[in-house]
CSV table of C-alpha atoms in Angstrom, one decimal:
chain,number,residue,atom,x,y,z
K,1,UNK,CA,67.6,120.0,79.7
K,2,UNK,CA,67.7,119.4,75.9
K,3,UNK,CA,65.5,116.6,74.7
K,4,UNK,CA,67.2,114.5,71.6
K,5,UNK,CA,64.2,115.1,69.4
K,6,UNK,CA,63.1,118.3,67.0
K,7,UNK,CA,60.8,120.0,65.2
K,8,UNK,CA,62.3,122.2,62.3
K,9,UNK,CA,60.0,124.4,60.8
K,10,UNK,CA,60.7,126.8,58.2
K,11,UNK,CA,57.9,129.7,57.2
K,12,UNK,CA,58.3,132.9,55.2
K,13,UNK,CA,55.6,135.9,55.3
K,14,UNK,CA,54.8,138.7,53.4
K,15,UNK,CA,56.8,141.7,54.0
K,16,UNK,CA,53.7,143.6,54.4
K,17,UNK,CA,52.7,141.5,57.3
K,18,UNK,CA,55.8,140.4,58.8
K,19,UNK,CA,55.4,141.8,62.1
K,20,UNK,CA,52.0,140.7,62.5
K,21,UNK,CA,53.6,137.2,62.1
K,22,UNK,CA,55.8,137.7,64.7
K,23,UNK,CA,53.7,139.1,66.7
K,24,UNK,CA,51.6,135.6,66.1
K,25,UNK,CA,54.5,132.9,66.7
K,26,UNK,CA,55.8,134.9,70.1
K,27,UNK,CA,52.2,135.0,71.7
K,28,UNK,CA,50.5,132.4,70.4
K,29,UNK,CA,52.3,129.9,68.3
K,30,UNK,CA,55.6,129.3,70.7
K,31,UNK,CA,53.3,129.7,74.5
K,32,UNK,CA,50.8,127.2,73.6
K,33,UNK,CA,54.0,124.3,73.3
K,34,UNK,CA,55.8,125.6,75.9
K,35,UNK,CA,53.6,124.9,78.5
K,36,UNK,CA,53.2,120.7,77.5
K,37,UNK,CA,54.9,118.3,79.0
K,38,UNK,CA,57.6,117.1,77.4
K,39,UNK,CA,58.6,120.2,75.1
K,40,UNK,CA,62.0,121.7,76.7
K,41,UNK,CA,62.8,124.6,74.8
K,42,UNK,CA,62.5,126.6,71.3
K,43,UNK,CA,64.6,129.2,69.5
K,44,UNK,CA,63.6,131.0,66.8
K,45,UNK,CA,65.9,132.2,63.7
K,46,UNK,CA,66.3,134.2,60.8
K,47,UNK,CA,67.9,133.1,57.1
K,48,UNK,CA,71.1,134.5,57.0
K,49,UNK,CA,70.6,135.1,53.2
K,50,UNK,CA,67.3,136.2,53.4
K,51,UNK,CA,65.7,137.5,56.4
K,52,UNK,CA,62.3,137.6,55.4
K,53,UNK,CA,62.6,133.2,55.9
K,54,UNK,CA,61.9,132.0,59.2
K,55,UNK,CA,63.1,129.0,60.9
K,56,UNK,CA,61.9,127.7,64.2
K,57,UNK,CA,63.6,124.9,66.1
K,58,UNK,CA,61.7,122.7,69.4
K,59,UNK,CA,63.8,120.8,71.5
K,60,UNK,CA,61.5,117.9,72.7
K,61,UNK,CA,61.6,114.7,74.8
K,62,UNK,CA,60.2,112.4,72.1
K,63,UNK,CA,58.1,112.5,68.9
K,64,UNK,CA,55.7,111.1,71.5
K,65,UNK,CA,54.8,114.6,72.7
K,66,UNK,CA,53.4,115.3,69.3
K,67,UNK,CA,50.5,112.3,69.9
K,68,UNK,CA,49.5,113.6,73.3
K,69,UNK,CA,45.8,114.8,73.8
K,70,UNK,CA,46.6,118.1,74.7
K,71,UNK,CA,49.3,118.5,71.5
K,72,UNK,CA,46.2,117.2,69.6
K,73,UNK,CA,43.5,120.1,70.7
K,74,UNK,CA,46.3,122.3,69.5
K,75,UNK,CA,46.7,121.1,66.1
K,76,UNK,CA,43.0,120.4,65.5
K,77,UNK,CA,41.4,123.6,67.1
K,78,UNK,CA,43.9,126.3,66.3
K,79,UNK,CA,43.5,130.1,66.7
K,80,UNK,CA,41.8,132.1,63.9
K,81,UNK,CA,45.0,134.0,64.2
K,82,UNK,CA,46.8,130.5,63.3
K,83,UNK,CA,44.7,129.4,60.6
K,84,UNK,CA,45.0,132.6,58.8
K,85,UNK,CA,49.0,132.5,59.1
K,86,UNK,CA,49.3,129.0,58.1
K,87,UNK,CA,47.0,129.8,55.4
K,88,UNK,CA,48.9,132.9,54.3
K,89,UNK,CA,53.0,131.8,54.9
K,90,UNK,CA,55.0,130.4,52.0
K,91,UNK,CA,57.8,127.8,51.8
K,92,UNK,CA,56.6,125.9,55.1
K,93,UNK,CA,58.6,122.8,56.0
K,94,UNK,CA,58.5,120.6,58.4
K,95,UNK,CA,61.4,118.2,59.6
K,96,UNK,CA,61.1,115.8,62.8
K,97,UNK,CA,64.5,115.1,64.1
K,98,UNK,CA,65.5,112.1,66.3
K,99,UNK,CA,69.1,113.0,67.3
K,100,UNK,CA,71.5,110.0,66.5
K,101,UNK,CA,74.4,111.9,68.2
K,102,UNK,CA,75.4,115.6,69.7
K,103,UNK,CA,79.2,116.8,69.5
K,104,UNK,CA,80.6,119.6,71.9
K,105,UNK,CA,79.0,121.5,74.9
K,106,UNK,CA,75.3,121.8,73.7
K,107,UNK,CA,73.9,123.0,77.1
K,108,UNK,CA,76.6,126.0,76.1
K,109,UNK,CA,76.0,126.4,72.8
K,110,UNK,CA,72.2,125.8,72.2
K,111,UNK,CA,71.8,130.0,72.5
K,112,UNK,CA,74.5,130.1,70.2
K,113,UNK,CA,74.2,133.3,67.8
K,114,UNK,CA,73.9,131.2,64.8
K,115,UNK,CA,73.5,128.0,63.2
K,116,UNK,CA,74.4,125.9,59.9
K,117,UNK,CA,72.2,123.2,58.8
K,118,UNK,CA,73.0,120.4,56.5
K,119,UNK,CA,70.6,117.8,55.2
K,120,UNK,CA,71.1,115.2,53.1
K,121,UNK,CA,68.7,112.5,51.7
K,122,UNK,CA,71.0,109.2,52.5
K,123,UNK,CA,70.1,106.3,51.1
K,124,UNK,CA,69.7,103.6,53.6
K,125,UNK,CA,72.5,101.3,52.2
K,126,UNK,CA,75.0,104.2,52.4
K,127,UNK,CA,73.9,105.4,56.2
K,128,UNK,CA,76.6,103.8,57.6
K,129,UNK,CA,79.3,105.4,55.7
K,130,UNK,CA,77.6,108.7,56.2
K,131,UNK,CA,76.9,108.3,59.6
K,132,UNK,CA,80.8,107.0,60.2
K,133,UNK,CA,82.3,110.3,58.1
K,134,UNK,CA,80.6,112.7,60.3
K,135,UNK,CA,81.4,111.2,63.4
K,136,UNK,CA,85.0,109.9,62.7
K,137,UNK,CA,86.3,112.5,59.9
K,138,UNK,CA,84.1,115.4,59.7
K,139,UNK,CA,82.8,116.7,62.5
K,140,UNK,CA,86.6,116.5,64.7
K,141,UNK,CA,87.9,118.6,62.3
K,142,UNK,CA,85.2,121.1,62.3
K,143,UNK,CA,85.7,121.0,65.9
K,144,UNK,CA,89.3,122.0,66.0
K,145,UNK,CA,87.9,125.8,65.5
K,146,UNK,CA,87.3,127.2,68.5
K,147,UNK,CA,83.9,129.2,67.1
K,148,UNK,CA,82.4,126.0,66.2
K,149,UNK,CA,80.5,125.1,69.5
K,150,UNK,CA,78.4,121.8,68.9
K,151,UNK,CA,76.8,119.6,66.0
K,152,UNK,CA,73.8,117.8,66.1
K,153,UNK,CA,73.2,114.7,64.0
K,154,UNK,CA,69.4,113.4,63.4
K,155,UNK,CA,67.6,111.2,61.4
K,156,UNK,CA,64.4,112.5,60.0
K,157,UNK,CA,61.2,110.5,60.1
K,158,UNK,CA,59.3,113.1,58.7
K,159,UNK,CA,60.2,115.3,56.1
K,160,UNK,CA,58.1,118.0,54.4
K,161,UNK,CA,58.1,118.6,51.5
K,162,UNK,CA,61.5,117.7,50.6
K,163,UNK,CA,63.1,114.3,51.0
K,164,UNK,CA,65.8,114.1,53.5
K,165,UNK,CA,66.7,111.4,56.1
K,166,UNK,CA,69.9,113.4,57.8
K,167,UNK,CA,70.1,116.8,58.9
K,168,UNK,CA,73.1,118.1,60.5
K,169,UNK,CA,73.0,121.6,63.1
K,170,UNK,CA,76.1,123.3,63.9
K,171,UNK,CA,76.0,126.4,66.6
K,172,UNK,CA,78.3,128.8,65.7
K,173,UNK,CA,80.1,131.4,67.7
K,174,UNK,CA,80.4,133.8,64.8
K,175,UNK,CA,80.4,133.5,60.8
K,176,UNK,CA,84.3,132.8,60.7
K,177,UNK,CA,83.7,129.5,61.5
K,178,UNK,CA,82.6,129.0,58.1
K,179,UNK,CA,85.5,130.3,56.5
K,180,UNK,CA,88.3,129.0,58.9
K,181,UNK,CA,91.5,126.6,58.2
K,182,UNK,CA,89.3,123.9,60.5
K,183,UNK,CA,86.1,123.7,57.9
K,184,UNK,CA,88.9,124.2,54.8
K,185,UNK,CA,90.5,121.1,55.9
K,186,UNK,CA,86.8,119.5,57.0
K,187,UNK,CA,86.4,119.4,53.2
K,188,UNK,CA,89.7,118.3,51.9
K,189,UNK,CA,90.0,115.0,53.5
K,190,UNK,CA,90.2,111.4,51.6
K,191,UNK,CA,87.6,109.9,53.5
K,192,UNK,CA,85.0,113.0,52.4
K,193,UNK,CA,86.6,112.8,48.9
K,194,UNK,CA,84.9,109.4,48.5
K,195,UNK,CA,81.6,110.7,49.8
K,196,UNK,CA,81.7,112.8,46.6
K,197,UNK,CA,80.8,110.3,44.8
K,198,UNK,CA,77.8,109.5,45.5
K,199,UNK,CA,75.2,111.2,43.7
K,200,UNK,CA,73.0,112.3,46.4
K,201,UNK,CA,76.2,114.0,48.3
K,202,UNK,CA,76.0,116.7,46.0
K,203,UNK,CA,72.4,117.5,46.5
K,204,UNK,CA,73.0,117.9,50.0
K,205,UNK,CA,70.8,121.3,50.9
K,206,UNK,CA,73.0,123.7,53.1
K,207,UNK,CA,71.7,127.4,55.2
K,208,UNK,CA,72.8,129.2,57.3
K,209,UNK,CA,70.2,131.2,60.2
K,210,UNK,CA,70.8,134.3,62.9
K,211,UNK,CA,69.3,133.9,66.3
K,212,UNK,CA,66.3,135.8,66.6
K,213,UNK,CA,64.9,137.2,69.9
K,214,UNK,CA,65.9,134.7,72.9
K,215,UNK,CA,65.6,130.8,73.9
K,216,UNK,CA,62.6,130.3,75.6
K,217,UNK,CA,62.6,127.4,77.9
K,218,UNK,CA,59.5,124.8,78.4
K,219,UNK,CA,58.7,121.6,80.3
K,220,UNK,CA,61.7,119.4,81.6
K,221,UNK,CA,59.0,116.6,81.9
């Protein structure tokens, strides 16, 4: 089970206490969530262009799970461990996701080897032609490569500290997805062509991020 809602999380530490860190989000950070209703999974990743940046990605049931009592206690009496490494980390982020779609076999492709996020801060009066380029152009012609597995699509009701109301996660079956015939002709297509522009389309914010360590399952509740 893979709830329609995430948290995407982004930290970086200091090289010199990097594996203390990791130490920290596989014993303490990731075990506390996993055990509350309502949280069904979490994978954690690795910037493919810089692997000292971390990203983290919950699957959840609801942004609801993040106002429950016990999700409360966790946030506002944390570990000393925690306090110190949120005190400590750099270029923290934090994006929740409320999926508006999913493309592909996810339940196969959310331990995918890597992902590709795209977020974009869409204005509300141009959502709908967003929305409808993924879906219609877009995304069936990423689709056409067998290595691309599955796409994501969320609106973000929270989004730190950048601005961003879309964010897009592809699962990957290797890197030459990125550089196939299928994501060539992705980008060559009328429809996208007008989505150039728009000012915004250009400050779309793209990464790429290799699986690290293994999917560990939560609550189905």
């Amino acid at each position: 089970m893979i709830g329609p809602t995430v948290l995407f999380s982004e930290m970086t530490p200091d090289p010199s206490w990097e594996d203390r860190f990791n130490t920290w989000y596989d014993t303490d950070h990731i075990p506390v969530r996993m055990v509350l209703d309502g949280w069904h999974g979490v994978q954690r990743y690795r910037a493919s262009d810089n692997a000292g940046d971390y990203l983290v990605v919950y699957d959840m049931r609801s942004t609801e799970v993040l106002k429950t009592p016990e999700y409360e206690v966790i946030k506002t009496d944390p570990s000393d461990e925690t306090k110190w490494m949120l005190s400590n980390v750099s270029n923290f982020t934090r994006y929740i996701g409320k999926e508006l779609g999913r493309h592909g076999d996810l339940e196969a492709a959310i331990t995918a080897p890597l992902i590709f996020t795209a977020m974009f801060n869409v204005p509300e009066e141009d959502e709908e032609e967003f929305d409808t380029w993924m879906v219609e152009d877009h995304i069936p012609l990423l689709m056409g490569c067998d290595d691309w597995l599955a796409v994501r699509r969320f609106t973000l009701p929270i989004s730190e500290p950048e601005t961003y109301t879309r964010l897009a996660i592809h699962y990957l079956a290797s890197p030459d997805a990125l550089s196939s015939p299928e994501r060539a002709a992705a980008r060559d297509t009328d429809f996208r062509e007008r989505m150039t522009r728009h000012d915004w389309f250009g400050k779309g914010r793209y990464r790429g991020y290799e699986a690290f360590g293994d999917r560990v399952p939560g609550q189905a509740g």
